[in-house]
Structure formats: structure tokens, C-alpha cells
PDB file of C-alpha atoms in Angstrom:
ATOM      1  CA  MET N1310     -29.826   4.941-131.420  1.00 94.00           C
ATOM      2  CA  SER N1311     -26.668   6.703-130.214  1.00 93.00           C
ATOM      3  CA  LYS N1312     -26.346   8.299-133.656  1.00 94.00           C
ATOM      4  CA  VAL N1313     -29.966   9.495-133.493  1.00 95.00           C
ATOM      5  CA  GLY N1314     -29.324  10.898-129.993  1.00 94.00           C
ATOM      6  CA  MET N1315     -26.241  12.762-131.213  1.00 94.00           C
ATOM      7  CA  LEU N1316     -28.154  14.129-134.215  1.00 95.00           C
ATOM      8  CA  LEU N1317     -30.952  15.365-131.933  1.00 95.00           C
ATOM      9  CA  GLU N1318     -28.391  16.889-129.583  1.00 94.00           C
ATOM     10  CA  SER N1319     -26.920  18.794-132.555  1.00 95.00           C
ATOM     11  CA  ILE N1320     -30.385  20.024-133.592  1.00 96.00           C
ATOM     12  CA  ILE N1321     -31.162  21.088-130.007  1.00 95.00           C
ATOM     13  CA  ASN N1322     -27.777  22.859-129.858  1.00 94.00           C
ATOM     14  CA  ASP N1323     -28.805  24.882-132.943  1.00 96.00           C
ATOM     15  CA  CYS N1324     -32.343  25.523-131.643  1.00 95.00           C
ATOM     16  CA  LEU N1325     -30.902  26.936-128.414  1.00 94.00           C
ATOM     17  CA  GLY N1326     -28.553  29.189-130.399  1.00 93.00           C
ATOM     18  CA  LEU N1327     -25.480  27.713-128.732  1.00 93.00           C
ATOM     19  CA  PRO N1328     -21.972  27.808-130.196  1.00 91.00           C
ATOM     20  CA  THR N1329     -21.408  24.998-132.708  1.00 92.00           C
ATOM     21  CA  ASN N1330     -20.908  21.608-131.039  1.00 92.00           C
ATOM     22  CA  LEU N1331     -21.163  22.969-127.465  1.00 92.00           C
ATOM     23  CA  LEU N1332     -23.525  20.173-126.334  1.00 92.00           C
ATOM     24  CA  LYS N1333     -21.483  17.561-128.228  1.00 92.00           C
ATOM     25  CA  GLU N1334     -18.312  18.674-126.447  1.00 91.00           C
ATOM     26  CA  LEU N1335     -20.070  18.724-123.069  1.00 90.00           C
ATOM     27  CA  ASN N1336     -21.601  15.300-123.715  1.00 88.00           C
ATOM     28  CA  ASP N1337     -18.818  13.485-125.574  1.00 89.00           C
ATOM     29  CA  ASP N1338     -18.959  10.044-123.905  1.00 89.00           C
ATOM     30  CA  ARG N1339     -21.569   7.531-125.079  1.00 90.00           C
ATOM     31  CA  SER N1340     -20.693   4.916-122.424  1.00 91.00           C
ATOM     32  CA  TRP N1341     -23.496   6.163-120.141  1.00 91.00           C
ATOM     33  CA  ASP N1342     -26.210   5.653-122.785  1.00 93.00           C
ATOM     34  CA  PHE N1343     -28.463   2.643-122.379  1.00 94.00           C
ATOM     35  CA  MET N1344     -31.565   1.042-123.841  1.00 96.00           C
ATOM     36  CA  VAL N1345     -34.312  -0.943-122.129  1.00 95.00           C
ATOM     37  CA  ALA N1346     -37.055  -3.175-123.495  1.00 95.00           C
ATOM     38  CA  LEU N1347     -40.261  -2.830-121.489  1.00 91.00           C
ATOM     39  CA  ARG N1348     -43.263  -5.129-121.314  1.00 91.00           C
ATOM     40  CA  TYR N1349     -46.461  -4.035-119.605  1.00 89.00           C
ATOM     41  CA  LEU N1350     -49.035  -6.665-118.736  1.00 86.00           C
ATOM     42  CA  PRO N1351     -52.685  -5.883-119.485  1.00 84.00           C
ATOM     43  CA  ALA N1352     -54.455  -3.714-116.922  1.00 86.00           C
ATOM     44  CA  SER N1353     -56.665  -5.277-114.277  1.00 83.00           C
ATOM     45  CA  ASP N1354     -60.076  -3.940-113.279  1.00 80.00           C
ATOM     46  CA  GLY N1355     -58.606  -1.951-110.407  1.00 79.00           C
ATOM     47  CA  GLU N1356     -55.139  -1.025-111.671  1.00 80.00           C
ATOM     48  CA  ASN N1357     -53.884   0.433-114.963  1.00 81.00           C
ATOM     49  CA  ASN N1358     -50.633   2.120-113.908  1.00 81.00           C
ATOM     50  CA  GLY N1359     -47.666   1.093-116.058  1.00 81.00           C
ATOM     51  CA  ILE N1360     -45.136   3.717-114.966  1.00 85.00           C
ATOM     52  CA  GLY N1361     -46.259   6.650-112.830  1.00 86.00           C
ATOM     53  CA  GLU N1362     -45.855  10.314-113.633  1.00 90.00           C
ATOM     54  CA  HIS N1363     -42.208  11.353-113.970  1.00 93.00           C
ATOM     55  CA  GLN N1364     -39.593  13.259-115.956  1.00 95.00           C
ATOM     56  CA  ASP N1365     -36.450  11.614-117.325  1.00 96.00           C
ATOM     57  CA  ALA N1366     -33.221  12.623-115.585  1.00 94.00           C
ATOM     58  CA  ASN N1367     -31.034  12.327-118.702  1.00 95.00           C
ATOM     59  CA  SER N1368     -30.517  14.593-121.751  1.00 95.00           C
ATOM     60  CA  VAL N1369     -32.801  13.070-124.397  1.00 96.00           C
ATOM     61  CA  THR N1370     -35.002   9.953-124.346  1.00 97.00           C
ATOM     62  CA  LEU N1371     -36.085   8.096-127.481  1.00 97.00           C
ATOM     63  CA  VAL N1372     -39.174   5.867-127.264  1.00 96.00           C
ATOM     64  CA  ILE N1373     -40.333   3.309-129.808  1.00 96.00           C
ATOM     65  CA  GLN N1374     -43.884   2.191-128.976  1.00 93.00           C
ATOM     66  CA  ASP N1375     -45.861  -0.745-130.273  1.00 92.00           C
ATOM     67  CA  GLY N1376     -49.376  -0.144-131.594  1.00 91.00           C
ATOM     68  CA  VAL N1377     -51.081  -0.594-128.205  1.00 90.00           C
ATOM     69  CA  GLY N1378     -50.436   2.925-126.908  1.00 88.00           C
ATOM     70  CA  GLY N1379     -50.498   4.021-123.306  1.00 91.00           C
ATOM     71  CA  LEU N1380     -47.787   6.687-123.264  1.00 94.00           C
ATOM     72  CA  GLN N1381     -49.220  10.006-122.104  1.00 96.00           C
ATOM     73  CA  VAL N1382     -47.656  13.446-121.722  1.00 96.00           C
ATOM     74  CA  ARG N1383     -48.928  16.202-119.425  1.00 96.00           C
ATOM     75  CA  LYS N1384     -49.547  19.597-120.977  1.00 94.00           C
ATOM     76  CA  ASN N1385     -51.248  22.441-119.109  1.00 94.00           C
ATOM     77  CA  GLY N1386     -52.372  19.997-116.413  1.00 94.00           C
ATOM     78  CA  GLU N1387     -54.031  17.628-118.906  1.00 96.00           C
ATOM     79  CA  TRP N1388     -52.883  14.119-119.849  1.00 96.00           C
ATOM     80  CA  ILE N1389     -52.625  13.748-123.623  1.00 97.00           C
ATOM     81  CA  PRO N1390     -52.173  10.317-125.254  1.00 96.00           C
ATOM     82  CA  VAL N1391     -49.124   9.949-127.481  1.00 96.00           C
ATOM     83  CA  VAL N1392     -50.773   7.972-130.266  1.00 95.00           C
ATOM     84  CA  PRO N1393     -48.395   5.345-131.666  1.00 94.00           C
ATOM     85  CA  ALA N1394     -47.573   5.642-135.346  1.00 94.00           C
ATOM     86  CA  GLU N1395     -45.582   3.000-137.173  1.00 92.00           C
ATOM     87  CA  GLY N1396     -42.018   4.008-137.973  1.00 94.00           C
ATOM     88  CA  THR N1397     -41.899   6.909-135.504  1.00 95.00           C
ATOM     89  CA  ILE N1398     -39.738   7.646-132.482  1.00 96.00           C
ATOM     90  CA  VAL N1399     -41.048   9.737-129.588  1.00 96.00           C
ATOM     91  CA  VAL N1400     -38.460  12.228-128.309  1.00 96.00           C
ATOM     92  CA  ASN N1401     -38.512  13.485-124.713  1.00 95.00           C
ATOM     93  CA  VAL N1402     -36.259  16.276-123.487  1.00 95.00           C
ATOM     94  CA  GLY N1403     -34.848  15.355-120.075  1.00 96.00           C
ATOM     95  CA  ASP N1404     -33.833  17.174-116.910  1.00 97.00           C
ATOM     96  CA  VAL N1405     -30.232  17.791-118.028  1.00 96.00           C
ATOM     97  CA  LEU N1406     -31.364  19.957-120.970  1.00 96.00           C
ATOM     98  CA  GLN N1407     -33.903  21.709-118.758  1.00 97.00           C
ATOM     99  CA  VAL N1408     -31.131  22.776-116.374  1.00 97.00           C
ATOM    100  CA  LEU N1409     -28.537  23.613-119.054  1.00 97.00           C
ATOM    101  CA  SER N1410     -31.108  25.811-120.850  1.00 97.00           C
ATOM    102  CA  ASN N1411     -32.197  27.417-117.544  1.00 97.00           C
ATOM    103  CA  LYS N1412     -35.721  26.085-118.199  1.00 96.00           C
ATOM    104  CA  LYS N1413     -35.947  27.355-121.785  1.00 95.00           C
ATOM    105  CA  PHE N1414     -36.510  23.686-122.680  1.00 95.00           C
ATOM    106  CA  LYS N1415     -38.745  21.754-120.283  1.00 95.00           C
ATOM    107  CA  SER N1416     -38.336  18.127-119.307  1.00 96.00           C
ATOM    108  CA  ALA N1417     -41.413  16.229-120.497  1.00 93.00           C
ATOM    109  CA  THR N1418     -43.728  15.011-117.714  1.00 95.00           C
ATOM    110  CA  HIS N1419     -45.125  11.668-118.830  1.00 96.00           C
ATOM    111  CA  LYS N1420     -46.508   8.322-117.684  1.00 94.00           C
ATOM    112  CA  VAL N1421     -47.580   4.972-119.091  1.00 93.00           C
ATOM    113  CA  VAL N1422     -51.133   3.684-118.687  1.00 90.00           C
ATOM    114  CA  ARG N1423     -51.832   0.018-119.353  1.00 89.00           C
ATOM    115  CA  THR N1424     -54.802  -1.081-121.453  1.00 85.00           C
ATOM    116  CA  LYS N1425     -56.964  -4.145-120.800  1.00 84.00           C
ATOM    117  CA  GLU N1426     -56.689  -5.511-124.324  1.00 80.00           C
ATOM    118  CA  ARG N1427     -53.146  -6.916-124.426  1.00 89.00           C
ATOM    119  CA  ASN N1428     -49.495  -6.571-123.441  1.00 90.00           C
ATOM    120  CA  LYS N1429     -47.723  -3.340-124.363  1.00 90.00           C
ATOM    121  CA  TYR N1430     -44.089  -3.305-125.517  1.00 92.00           C
ATOM    122  CA  SER N1431     -41.692  -0.362-125.774  1.00 94.00           C
ATOM    123  CA  TYR N1432     -38.023   0.214-126.415  1.00 96.00           C
ATOM    124  CA  VAL N1433     -36.559   3.204-124.606  1.00 96.00           C
ATOM    125  CA  PHE N1434     -33.114   4.670-125.304  1.00 97.00           C
ATOM    126  CA  PHE N1435     -31.582   7.062-122.782  1.00 96.00           C
ATOM    127  CA  HIS N1436     -29.038   9.480-124.297  1.00 95.00           C
ATOM    128  CA  ASN N1437     -27.121  10.295-121.125  1.00 94.00           C
ATOM    129  CA  ILE N1438     -24.390  12.549-119.943  1.00 92.00           C
ATOM    130  CA  ARG N1439     -21.338  11.163-118.153  1.00 91.00           C
ATOM    131  CA  GLY N1440     -21.801  10.883-114.388  1.00 91.00           C
ATOM    132  CA  ASP N1441     -18.812  13.034-113.450  1.00 93.00           C
ATOM    133  CA  LYS N1442     -20.140  16.058-115.376  1.00 94.00           C
ATOM    134  CA  TRP N1443     -21.133  19.184-113.474  1.00 96.00           C
ATOM    135  CA  ILE N1444     -24.602  20.320-114.560  1.00 97.00           C
ATOM    136  CA  GLU N1445     -25.707  23.928-114.191  1.00 97.00           C
ATOM    137  CA  PRO N1446     -27.433  26.541-116.330  1.00 97.00           C
ATOM    138  CA  LEU N1447     -25.184  27.641-119.195  1.00 96.00           C
ATOM    139  CA  SER N1448     -24.024  31.263-119.124  1.00 95.00           C
ATOM    140  CA  GLN N1449     -25.796  31.817-122.478  1.00 95.00           C
ATOM    141  CA  PHE N1450     -29.093  31.552-120.535  1.00 96.00           C
ATOM    142  CA  THR N1451     -28.039  33.395-117.386  1.00 96.00           C
ATOM    143  CA  LYS N1452     -25.267  35.965-116.911  1.00 94.00           C
ATOM    144  CA  ASP N1453     -24.720  36.600-120.654  1.00 95.00           C
ATOM    145  CA  ILE N1454     -28.315  37.872-120.926  1.00 95.00           C
ATOM    146  CA  GLY N1455     -28.713  39.260-117.396  1.00 95.00           C
ATOM    147  CA  LEU N1456     -30.909  36.490-115.990  1.00 96.00           C
ATOM    148  CA  PRO N1457     -30.352  34.651-112.718  1.00 97.00           C
ATOM    149  CA  PRO N1458     -29.842  30.870-112.784  1.00 98.00           C
ATOM    150  CA  LYS N1459     -32.952  28.888-111.887  1.00 98.00           C
ATOM    151  CA  TYR N1460     -30.925  25.911-110.583  1.00 98.00           C
ATOM    152  CA  ILE N1461     -27.893  25.318-108.416  1.00 97.00           C
ATOM    153  CA  GLY N1462     -25.213  23.190-110.025  1.00 97.00           C
ATOM    154  CA  PHE N1463     -24.830  19.488-109.255  1.00 97.00           C
ATOM    155  CA  LEU N1464     -22.825  16.431-110.191  1.00 96.00           C
ATOM    156  CA  TYR N1465     -24.950  14.343-112.566  1.00 95.00           C
ATOM    157  CA  LYS N1466     -24.075  11.039-110.871  1.00 95.00           C
ATOM    158  CA  GLU N1467     -25.291  12.366-107.508  1.00 95.00           C
ATOM    159  CA  TYR N1468     -28.622  13.304-109.075  1.00 95.00           C
ATOM    160  CA  GLN N1469     -28.905   9.861-110.674  1.00 93.00           C
ATOM    161  CA  ASP N1470     -28.156   8.251-107.296  1.00 94.00           C
ATOM    162  CA  LEU N1471     -30.915  10.287-105.630  1.00 92.00           C
ATOM    163  CA  ARG N1472     -33.358   9.376-108.395  1.00 91.00           C
ATOM    164  CA  MET N1473     -32.452   5.688-108.046  1.00 91.00           C
ATOM    165  CA  ARG N1474     -33.130   5.929-104.315  1.00 90.00           C
ATOM    166  CA  ASN N1475     -36.674   7.011-105.204  1.00 87.00           C
ATOM    167  CA  LYS N1476     -37.078   3.520-106.699  1.00 84.00           C
ATOM    168  CA  THR N1477     -35.131   1.409-104.210  1.00 89.00           C
ATOM    169  CA  HIS N1478     -36.427   3.221-101.101  1.00 89.00           C
ATOM    170  CA  PRO N1479     -39.645   4.985-102.168  1.00 86.00           C
ATOM    171  CA  PRO N1480     -40.453   7.968 -99.957  1.00 86.00           C
ATOM    172  CA  SER N1481     -43.681   7.690 -97.992  1.00 87.00           C
ATOM    173  CA  ARG N1482     -44.742  11.205 -99.014  1.00 86.00           C
ATOM    174  CA  SER N1483     -44.937  12.262-102.668  1.00 83.00           C
ATOM    175  CA  GLU N1484     -43.359  15.634-101.864  1.00 84.00           C
ATOM    176  CA  ASP N1485     -40.194  13.790-100.751  1.00 88.00           C
ATOM    177  CA  VAL N1486     -39.610  12.210-104.180  1.00 88.00           C
ATOM    178  CA  ILE N1487     -36.414  13.674-105.669  1.00 90.00           C
ATOM    179  CA  ARG N1488     -37.011  15.495-108.940  1.00 92.00           C
ATOM    180  CA  ILE N1489     -35.078  18.218-110.734  1.00 95.00           C
ATOM    181  CA  THR N1490     -36.997  20.710-108.577  1.00 94.00           C
ATOM    182  CA  HIS N1491     -34.656  19.552-105.773  1.00 93.00           C
ATOM    183  CA  TYR N1492     -32.027  21.857-107.354  1.00 96.00           C
ATOM    184  CA  GLU N1493     -34.286  24.828-108.130  1.00 96.00           C
ATOM    185  CA  ILE N1494     -33.332  28.181-106.688  1.00 95.00           C
TER     186      ILE N1494
END
């Protein structure tokens, strides 16, 4: 999965018109990557939430779904099911690429809804950036083209720590949940 993540990073580098290997050089340490296996129990009559609405904090996320479905992505305010297809990998752009590209690429807002029929299984690979990296909009998307940055810079590990606190100490108000908008100018 690391090789797939690096290939996608190279393709994204080209799509953004960046100098050859810029993202690879910025993100050269695979020790922060990780994979999780998720199991969602069938939904009950009153509850079908698997994982609530969120964006991934990392660079790129790869998702392998079983045939049950349940992954949904929000587009123009509407939730659209990501229909599972055998042999496919769902790719989500994360917050790091949103900031580096100064919002040219947008982190995918998504959630998981459980079905009543049976358990749902997924494998999720997070292609991460090293925690000590400073993240800010690249000059290719700001000063080089006369645009202001849309985000202040931050240390990636600090952002991850804030996001983890959302889970360990959930805020009582939804507007207090830390998202990438925390760094918007």
C-alpha cells in the first residue's frame, strides 16, 4: 500500500504542476504510514452511524471496502454512496494536500453508514507525512502566482494531536471540533 500511496503522490505532484518529485522529497519517510482493519456491526433500528462526517488529516487515504457498502462522500451538500466494486481502491485526498495546494485540491468529506443486513469490513491505509514537517501552502499556489495563502502554517504532529483530542475528549459543541479550518486565514 505504501507503493500505491507513493505512486498516487507522484501523480498528484504532476496534476498540480509541481517540480518533479517535490511531494516525494517533502514526504520521504514512510514510518508514519499505517493501516487499520475496521469492522462495523449491523445497524440497529435507531442508530446507523459507523463513523461520523469527517475529513482525513493525512496526505492520501486508500480504502478497500467489502461488498456491503456504507461509505458516503459529501458533494455540494449531498451525501453520495461510494458503491463498492470488487478489485477497486477508493482514494481520498486529505487535509495535508488541501493546505499544500492552497485549497486547489479539497480534502474529501465522508462518513460511514451501517446497514442492517450484516457486518461491514474495510481496510484503510493512511499515507502520512512525518510529524515534524511544517505544513503550509506551497509558494507555487500563493506568492508565485500572486495569491494570498488560505492557511497559516503548522507542525503536522500538533495538528494530529489536536485531532486525536477530538476523539479522546470530544468537544460538547460541534463548532469546537478541530478540523483543518482551524488553520484557515
